[in-house]
XYZ file of N, CA, C and O in Angstrom:
648
model
N 159.995 27.950 -25.709
C 161.024 26.938 -25.840
C 162.194 27.534 -26.611
O 162.004 28.305 -27.540
N 163.347 27.072 -26.260
C 164.541 27.550 -26.933
C 164.792 26.707 -28.169
O 164.261 25.607 -28.331
N 165.609 27.260 -29.033
C 165.898 26.578 -30.297
C 166.597 25.244 -30.045
O 166.338 24.243 -30.727
N 167.470 25.195 -29.056
C 168.187 23.938 -28.756
C 167.221 22.862 -28.292
O 167.347 21.695 -28.684
N 166.263 23.247 -27.474
C 165.283 22.268 -26.996
C 164.459 21.719 -28.145
O 164.196 20.517 -28.227
N 164.050 22.597 -29.046
C 163.258 22.166 -30.199
C 164.079 21.219 -31.059
O 163.598 20.169 -31.507
N 165.346 21.575 -31.283
C 166.230 20.740 -32.089
C 166.406 19.364 -31.464
O 166.331 18.336 -32.143
N 166.607 19.335 -30.157
C 166.794 18.056 -29.471
C 165.539 17.196 -29.552
O 165.609 15.982 -29.796
N 164.367 17.798 -29.374
C 163.122 17.031 -29.444
C 162.912 16.456 -30.831
O 162.512 15.294 -30.986
N 163.172 17.268 -31.842
C 163.020 16.781 -33.214
C 164.012 15.656 -33.516
O 163.667 14.653 -34.150
N 165.221 15.817 -33.052
C 166.206 14.758 -33.269
C 165.787 13.490 -32.548
O 165.922 12.386 -33.083
N 165.267 13.641 -31.334
C 164.813 12.462 -30.590
C 163.671 11.768 -31.320
O 163.638 10.527 -31.410
N 162.751 12.529 -31.854
C 161.614 11.948 -32.560
C 162.087 11.226 -33.813
O 161.724 10.073 -34.069
N 162.922 11.899 -34.590
C 163.379 11.291 -35.837
C 164.347 10.133 -35.582
O 164.340 9.142 -36.303
N 165.170 10.273 -34.573
C 166.118 9.199 -34.281
C 165.402 7.988 -33.712
O 165.775 6.854 -33.995
N 164.365 8.193 -32.910
C 163.640 7.049 -32.357
C 162.919 6.304 -33.478
O 162.845 5.086 -33.469
N 162.399 7.038 -34.464
C 161.768 6.380 -35.608
C 162.814 5.640 -36.432
O 162.562 4.556 -36.948
N 163.977 6.229 -36.535
C 165.035 5.597 -37.321
C 165.506 4.314 -36.654
O 165.832 3.336 -37.326
N 165.570 4.258 -35.341
C 165.994 3.066 -34.623
C 164.974 1.951 -34.773
O 165.317 0.773 -34.852
N 163.689 2.320 -34.785
C 162.656 1.312 -34.976
C 162.733 0.732 -36.381
O 162.443 -0.441 -36.595
N 163.141 1.522 -37.337
C 163.292 1.055 -38.712
C 164.743 0.612 -38.885
O 165.511 1.188 -39.632
N 165.147 -0.334 -38.241
C 166.529 -0.822 -38.225
C 167.123 -1.035 -39.613
O 168.290 -0.760 -39.821
N 166.385 -1.497 -40.585
C 167.020 -1.721 -41.874
C 167.310 -0.446 -42.662
O 167.847 -0.509 -43.758
N 167.022 0.753 -42.127
C 167.264 1.992 -42.863
C 168.760 2.191 -43.070
O 169.574 1.817 -42.238
N 169.087 2.821 -44.143
C 170.501 3.006 -44.461
C 170.991 4.318 -43.908
O 170.214 5.159 -43.425
N 172.284 4.527 -44.013
C 172.898 5.744 -43.500
C 172.448 6.948 -44.313
O 172.292 8.044 -43.775
N 172.197 6.768 -45.598
C 171.777 7.880 -46.436
C 170.410 8.414 -45.999
O 170.182 9.617 -45.947
N 169.498 7.507 -45.691
C 168.171 7.913 -45.240
C 168.277 8.667 -43.922
O 167.617 9.677 -43.711
N 169.158 8.194 -43.049
C 169.350 8.860 -41.762
C 169.901 10.263 -41.968
O 169.473 11.210 -41.319
N 170.841 10.386 -42.877
C 171.418 11.695 -43.133
C 170.367 12.648 -43.732
O 170.290 13.818 -43.356
N 169.538 12.127 -44.653
C 168.498 12.946 -45.258
C 167.490 13.415 -44.211
O 167.083 14.574 -44.178
N 167.101 12.474 -43.339
C 166.144 12.815 -42.283
C 166.757 13.844 -41.345
O 166.112 14.809 -40.944
N 168.030 13.625 -41.002
C 168.705 14.565 -40.114
C 168.809 15.937 -40.772
O 168.592 16.973 -40.133
N 169.112 15.972 -42.082
C 169.209 17.240 -42.794
C 167.856 17.942 -42.855
O 167.756 19.154 -42.648
N 166.817 17.163 -43.165
C 165.479 17.749 -43.216
C 165.085 18.307 -41.849
O 164.528 19.400 -41.737
N 165.389 17.534 -40.816
C 165.053 17.961 -39.457
C 165.811 19.233 -39.097
O 165.253 20.180 -38.536
N 167.090 19.248 -39.433
C 167.880 20.437 -39.100
C 167.420 21.646 -39.912
O 167.395 22.760 -39.397
N 167.024 21.427 -41.183
C 166.518 22.531 -41.993
C 165.230 23.094 -41.400
O 165.038 24.313 -41.323
N 164.330 22.202 -40.965
C 163.086 22.644 -40.342
C 163.364 23.415 -39.059
O 162.762 24.465 -38.778
N 164.311 22.876 -38.288
C 164.660 23.528 -37.029
C 165.284 24.886 -37.303
O 164.988 25.879 -36.632
N 166.124 24.947 -38.325
C 166.765 26.212 -38.669
C 165.704 27.233 -39.084
O 165.749 28.396 -38.681
N 164.703 26.806 -39.879
C 163.635 27.695 -40.286
C 162.851 28.197 -39.068
O 162.535 29.381 -38.950
N 162.546 27.262 -38.150
C 161.825 27.653 -36.945
C 162.649 28.620 -36.100
O 162.128 29.587 -35.555
N 163.946 28.344 -36.019
C 164.822 29.212 -35.238
C 164.867 30.595 -35.872
O 164.804 31.619 -35.176
N 164.939 30.654 -37.211
C 164.949 31.945 -37.893
C 163.661 32.711 -37.609
O 163.685 33.912 -37.347
N 162.523 32.010 -37.648
C 161.243 32.660 -37.358
C 161.220 33.191 -35.931
O 160.776 34.305 -35.670
N 161.723 32.371 -34.998
C 161.753 32.799 -33.598
C 162.681 34.001 -33.417
O 162.386 34.922 -32.667
N 163.817 33.987 -34.125
C 164.750 35.100 -34.025
C 164.095 36.370 -34.573
O 164.218 37.450 -33.990
N 163.365 36.239 -35.706
C 162.679 37.393 -36.268
C 161.635 37.924 -35.291
O 161.512 39.139 -35.088
N 160.873 37.023 -34.685
C 159.873 37.445 -33.707
C 160.534 38.121 -32.512
O 160.049 39.126 -31.994
N 161.656 37.545 -32.079
C 162.368 38.122 -30.942
C 162.878 39.519 -31.291
O 162.824 40.437 -30.463
N 163.379 39.702 -32.530
C 163.848 41.019 -32.939
C 162.697 42.024 -32.960
O 162.854 43.171 -32.543
N 161.527 41.586 -33.458
C 160.367 42.473 -33.473
C 159.980 42.871 -32.052
O 159.672 44.032 -31.781
N 160.007 41.900 -31.147
C 159.666 42.183 -29.750
C 160.681 43.161 -29.165
O 160.329 44.093 -28.448
N 161.977 42.954 -29.487
C 163.000 43.860 -28.975
C 162.776 45.269 -29.503
O 162.935 46.244 -28.773
N 162.398 45.402 -30.787
C 162.145 46.714 -31.359
C 160.967 47.391 -30.656
O 161.012 48.577 -30.346
N 159.916 46.606 -30.399
C 158.764 47.163 -29.695
C 159.153 47.610 -28.293
O 158.743 48.678 -27.833
N 159.956 46.783 -27.622
C 160.397 47.128 -26.267
C 161.257 48.382 -26.311
O 161.140 49.261 -25.456
N 162.120 48.507 -27.329
C 162.945 49.704 -27.455
C 162.076 50.936 -27.663
O 162.327 51.975 -27.074
N 161.050 50.806 -28.520
C 160.157 51.938 -28.761
C 159.443 52.341 -27.481
O 159.320 53.521 -27.166
N 158.971 51.341 -26.739
C 158.300 51.645 -25.469
C 159.276 52.276 -24.493
O 158.933 53.198 -23.760
N 160.510 51.770 -24.479
C 161.518 52.317 -23.580
C 161.829 53.754 -23.955
O 162.031 54.602 -23.077
N 161.869 54.058 -25.267
C 162.125 55.425 -25.687
C 161.006 56.341 -25.228
O 161.245 57.463 -24.800
N 159.771 55.855 -25.322
C 158.632 56.657 -24.893
C 158.703 56.885 -23.387
O 158.457 57.978 -22.888
N 159.060 55.849 -22.648
C 159.122 55.964 -21.196
C 160.373 56.708 -20.758
O 160.420 57.275 -19.683
N 161.398 56.719 -21.584
C 162.647 57.356 -21.211
C 162.520 58.864 -21.184
O 163.317 59.541 -20.565
N 161.522 59.413 -21.851
C 161.344 60.850 -21.835
C 160.982 61.297 -20.421
O 160.131 60.688 -19.772
N 161.636 62.351 -19.930
C 161.364 62.768 -18.552
C 159.966 63.327 -18.406
O 159.408 63.888 -19.334
N 159.422 63.170 -17.227
C 158.077 63.651 -16.934
C 158.111 65.095 -16.453
O 157.121 65.610 -15.993
N 159.257 65.759 -16.536
C 159.388 67.136 -16.103
C 160.118 67.929 -17.182
O 160.718 67.368 -18.085
N 160.047 69.237 -17.066
C 160.741 70.080 -18.021
C 161.683 70.997 -17.262
O 161.515 71.229 -16.060
N 162.650 71.524 -17.981
C 163.624 72.402 -17.339
C 163.032 73.800 -17.189
O 161.999 74.128 -17.761
N 163.738 74.640 -16.434
C 163.254 75.994 -16.170
C 163.224 76.822 -17.452
O 162.307 77.618 -17.666
N 164.205 76.629 -18.317
C 164.230 77.403 -19.566
C 163.069 77.008 -20.470
O 162.439 77.870 -21.093
N 162.785 75.708 -20.550
C 161.655 75.257 -21.362
C 160.346 75.804 -20.803
O 159.450 76.202 -21.550
N 160.235 75.824 -19.478
C 159.037 76.339 -18.836
C 158.855 77.822 -19.130
O 157.755 78.271 -19.464
N 159.936 78.572 -19.040
C 159.822 80.016 -19.296
C 159.475 80.271 -20.762
O 158.675 81.157 -21.061
N 160.061 79.503 -21.689
C 159.720 79.694 -23.103
C 158.257 79.312 -23.355
O 157.560 79.982 -24.125
N 157.780 78.270 -22.687
C 156.382 77.855 -22.825
C 155.456 78.947 -22.297
O 154.436 79.270 -22.911
N 155.831 79.547 -21.164
C 155.030 80.633 -20.594
C 154.977 81.817 -21.551
O 153.933 82.437 -21.733
N 156.127 82.153 -22.148
C 156.165 83.262 -23.095
C 155.256 83.002 -24.291
O 154.529 83.900 -24.733
N 155.287 81.777 -24.816
C 154.421 81.430 -25.947
C 152.954 81.570 -25.564
O 152.145 82.132 -26.319
N 152.584 81.064 -24.393
C 151.197 81.173 -23.937
C 150.788 82.625 -23.751
O 149.673 83.022 -24.104
N 151.694 83.417 -23.199
C 151.394 84.829 -22.975
C 151.162 85.537 -24.311
O 150.210 86.319 -24.452
N 151.998 85.237 -25.311
C 151.840 85.858 -26.627
C 150.503 85.462 -27.255
O 149.788 86.298 -27.800
N 150.162 84.178 -27.169
C 148.884 83.716 -27.712
C 147.714 84.393 -27.013
O 146.752 84.837 -27.649
N 147.791 84.493 -25.692
C 146.724 85.111 -24.919
C 146.569 86.579 -25.291
O 145.451 87.077 -25.467
N 147.702 87.281 -25.414
C 147.636 88.702 -25.749
C 147.062 88.898 -27.154
O 146.276 89.826 -27.380
N 147.425 88.038 -28.107
C 146.874 88.172 -29.456
C 145.365 87.919 -29.448
O 144.609 88.620 -30.121
N 144.919 86.941 -28.665
C 143.478 86.672 -28.555
C 142.766 87.864 -27.913
O 141.681 88.267 -28.347
N 143.367 88.433 -26.893
C 142.778 89.572 -26.198
C 142.674 90.779 -27.130
O 141.644 91.464 -27.149
N 143.718 91.036 -27.916
C 143.678 92.145 -28.868
C 142.583 91.931 -29.913
O 141.878 92.870 -30.283
N 142.441 90.692 -30.361
C 141.390 90.399 -31.343
C 140.008 90.668 -30.747
O 139.131 91.233 -31.409
N 139.799 90.285 -29.496
C 138.517 90.549 -28.835
C 138.277 92.049 -28.666
O 137.152 92.523 -28.851
N 139.317 92.781 -28.328
C 139.167 94.233 -28.158
C 138.808 94.881 -29.486
O 137.969 95.783 -29.529
N 139.405 94.433 -30.582
C 139.069 94.971 -31.895
C 137.620 94.664 -32.244
O 136.917 95.501 -32.813
N 137.164 93.448 -31.905
C 135.770 93.088 -32.160
C 134.823 93.999 -31.392
O 133.797 94.434 -31.915
N 135.169 94.315 -30.146
C 134.318 95.201 -29.348
C 134.296 96.600 -29.934
O 133.263 97.263 -29.955
N 135.436 97.077 -30.415
C 135.480 98.402 -31.026
C 134.625 98.430 -32.280
O 133.939 99.404 -32.549
N 134.658 97.341 -33.041
C 133.838 97.262 -34.240
C 132.358 97.268 -33.876
O 131.538 97.829 -34.602
N 132.012 96.647 -32.767
C 130.615 96.610 -32.328
C 130.133 97.995 -31.895
O 128.948 98.301 -31.990
N 131.040 98.826 -31.396
C 130.654 100.152 -30.916
C 130.269 101.079 -32.063
O 129.528 102.029 -31.860
N 130.795 100.823 -33.228
C 130.450 101.655 -34.366
C 128.990 101.420 -34.722
O 128.554 100.302 -34.959
N 128.209 102.518 -34.738
C 126.771 102.420 -34.954
C 126.467 102.688 -36.425
O 126.961 103.673 -36.991
N 125.660 101.876 -37.043
C 125.278 102.146 -38.428
C 124.494 103.462 -38.525
O 123.896 103.942 -37.560
N 124.459 104.057 -39.707
C 123.847 105.370 -39.910
C 122.350 105.366 -39.611
O 121.825 106.316 -39.012
N 121.646 104.328 -39.992
C 120.193 104.319 -39.776
C 119.851 104.259 -38.284
O 118.862 104.832 -37.852
N 120.663 103.567 -37.487
C 120.408 103.534 -36.043
C 120.715 104.889 -35.410
O 120.024 105.317 -34.481
N 121.735 105.562 -35.892
C 122.075 106.876 -35.357
C 120.930 107.854 -35.616
O 120.590 108.678 -34.760
N 120.306 107.789 -36.773
C 119.176 108.666 -37.099
C 118.001 108.375 -36.181
O 117.316 109.293 -35.711
N 117.756 107.108 -35.894
C 116.654 106.742 -34.993
C 116.918 107.286 -33.594
O 116.004 107.749 -32.909
N 118.171 107.206 -33.123
C 118.511 107.721 -31.804
C 118.251 109.228 -31.736
O 117.762 109.740 -30.728
N 118.567 109.947 -32.797
C 118.321 111.398 -32.822
C 116.825 111.678 -32.761
O 116.385 112.591 -32.050
N 116.034 110.885 -33.482
C 114.588 111.070 -33.463
C 114.037 110.827 -32.065
O 113.161 111.564 -31.593
N 114.529 109.838 -31.404
C 114.075 109.518 -30.042
C 114.466 110.647 -29.098
O 113.672 111.062 -28.241
N 115.667 111.180 -29.228
C 116.120 112.263 -28.359
C 115.247 113.499 -28.550
O 114.864 114.165 -27.572
N 114.897 113.819 -29.785
C 114.027 114.974 -30.061
C 112.648 114.742 -29.464
O 112.040 115.650 -28.867
N 112.120 113.538 -29.590
C 110.798 113.227 -29.047
C 110.800 113.348 -27.527
O 109.817 113.815 -26.929
N 111.867 112.953 -26.886
C 111.945 113.065 -25.434
C 112.013 114.519 -24.992
O 111.450 114.896 -23.956
N 112.685 115.362 -25.728
C 112.781 116.777 -25.365
C 111.431 117.471 -25.508
O 111.076 118.348 -24.720
N 110.664 117.056 -26.505
C 109.366 117.675 -26.747
C 108.301 117.185 -25.774
O 107.277 117.834 -25.596
N 108.519 116.066 -25.119
C 107.518 115.511 -24.210
C 107.395 116.390 -22.970
O 108.268 117.190 -22.642
N 106.281 116.210 -22.260
C 106.032 116.985 -21.045
C 107.029 116.561 -19.964
O 107.362 115.387 -19.842
N 107.468 117.506 -19.178
C 108.409 117.159 -18.117
C 107.722 116.306 -17.054
O 106.542 116.461 -16.765
N 108.463 115.432 -16.478
C 107.934 114.516 -15.475
C 108.226 115.087 -14.099
O 109.308 115.636 -13.846
N 107.254 114.977 -13.218
C 107.452 115.461 -11.855
C 108.392 114.514 -11.125
O 108.267 113.288 -11.208
N 109.313 115.118 -10.409
C 110.258 114.325 -9.655
C 109.709 114.174 -8.245
O 109.374 115.160 -7.584
N 109.602 112.967 -7.772
C 109.096 112.712 -6.433
C 110.255 112.701 -5.448
O 111.256 112.015 -5.654
N 110.074 113.444 -4.387
C 111.067 113.482 -3.329
C 110.564 112.642 -2.162
O 109.415 112.759 -1.758
N 111.400 111.801 -1.605
C 110.946 111.024 -0.453
C 110.804 111.912 0.783
O 111.613 112.792 1.034
N 109.712 111.663 1.565
C 109.463 112.433 2.767
C 109.151 111.437 3.874
O 108.069 110.865 3.915
N 110.071 111.230 4.781
C 109.846 110.235 5.841
C 108.792 110.660 6.851
O 108.242 109.831 7.574
N 108.446 111.939 6.951
C 107.480 112.390 7.942
C 106.047 112.245 7.481
O 105.127 112.345 8.276
N 105.859 112.038 6.199
C 104.490 111.922 5.706
C 103.899 110.585 6.135
O 104.597 109.585 6.270
N 102.588 110.589 6.337
C 101.908 109.370 6.760
C 101.236 108.737 5.559
O 100.686 109.406 4.700
N 101.308 107.420 5.543
C 100.718 106.683 4.435
C 99.415 106.080 4.926
O 99.325 105.565 6.052
N 98.384 106.177 4.116
C 97.092 105.597 4.483
C 97.228 104.080 4.523
O 97.762 103.463 3.597
N 96.740 103.498 5.595
C 96.778 102.044 5.720
C 95.488 101.476 5.186
O 94.414 102.006 5.440
N 95.614 100.400 4.459
C 94.443 99.740 3.911
C 93.947 98.702 4.899
O 94.726 98.100 5.637
N 92.662 98.501 4.892
C 92.084 97.483 5.760
C 92.364 96.105 5.163
O 92.248 95.891 3.958
N 92.746 95.199 6.028
C 93.046 93.849 5.583
C 91.910 92.949 6.014
O 91.517 92.953 7.191
N 91.348 92.225 5.102
C 90.301 91.269 5.446
C 90.946 90.024 6.026
O 91.764 89.373 5.376
N 90.569 89.714 7.257
C 91.121 88.538 7.906
C 90.093 87.431 7.865
O 88.975 87.576 8.344
N 90.482 86.343 7.294
C 89.598 85.190 7.217
C 89.838 84.306 8.421
O 90.971 84.095 8.834
N 88.796 83.767 8.949
C 88.796 82.890 10.131
C 89.634 83.494 11.258
O 90.538 82.870 11.795
N 89.287 84.707 11.620
C 90.026 85.420 12.661
C 89.712 84.879 14.052
O 90.516 85.031 14.968
N 88.544 84.239 14.235
C 88.144 83.801 15.568
C 88.362 82.306 15.778
O 87.746 81.713 16.651
N 89.208 81.696 15.025
C 89.441 80.261 15.203
C 90.467 80.051 16.309
O 91.137 80.989 16.750
N 90.614 78.817 16.705
C 91.558 78.465 17.749
C 92.982 78.608 17.203
O 93.272 78.168 16.099
N 93.896 79.202 17.980
C 95.258 79.434 17.523
C 96.103 78.173 17.699
O 96.108 77.571 18.765
N 96.831 77.868 16.645
C 97.742 76.739 16.721
C 99.172 77.231 16.921
O 99.435 78.424 17.085
N 100.108 76.306 16.908
C 101.516 76.673 17.110
C 101.998 77.595 15.997
O 102.691 78.586 16.245
N 101.643 77.283 14.784
C 102.046 78.086 13.636
C 101.514 79.513 13.774
O 102.240 80.484 13.527
N 100.250 79.655 14.204
C 99.654 80.976 14.357
C 100.370 81.787 15.429
O 100.586 82.990 15.274
N 100.726 81.142 16.519
C 101.420 81.857 17.604
C 102.809 82.349 17.134
O 103.209 83.464 17.440
N 103.503 81.478 16.383
C 104.838 81.873 15.869
C 104.709 83.036 14.909
O 105.443 84.022 15.000
N 103.738 82.961 13.989
C 103.537 84.043 13.025
C 103.148 85.349 13.721
O 103.551 86.430 13.305
N 102.346 85.237 14.807
C 101.922 86.437 15.509
C 103.108 87.122 16.172
O 103.226 88.343 16.148
N 104.045 86.314 16.717
C 105.225 86.915 17.347
C 106.173 87.479 16.286
O 106.813 88.497 16.538
N 106.274 86.805 15.151
C 107.179 87.283 14.108
C 106.631 88.493 13.370
O 107.349 89.461 13.154
N 105.374 88.427 12.956
C 104.819 89.434 12.066
C 103.750 90.318 12.696
O 103.271 91.227 12.062
N 103.296 90.007 13.878
C 102.158 90.741 14.403
C 102.489 91.589 15.499
O 102.416 92.634 15.895
């Protein structure tokens, strides 16, 4: 409701009561009218304050929405450069960590030397050369239920594997 409508309704209410009380004096009417207008003014002030708050909220929302959903080419290139720098710094840090991992403590280096000496002292291992012409002994396979009736599965397996 608008302030004028509220004011008119209040005046109608107070004026209708004043008309019913015919013996009321002009002073009482003026006091009632003043009280009514003061109340209406207070209500109007409250409504104006609320309206201002709503306008401020709408402005804030409009400012948020007013920001473009895209960026310019220069902003994009600067953003890419920043990302590239961050990525390269992370990559360098990882490479340094790997280099640090490659450094072997002294006690492990001594163990490696001991293992190398033990391997040299061990008997040499024969190297096997593959020979495709050699024949391999075939083992006998025990066939269970070899004389049973052949089913579809058996026929398929025989063609595939037999």
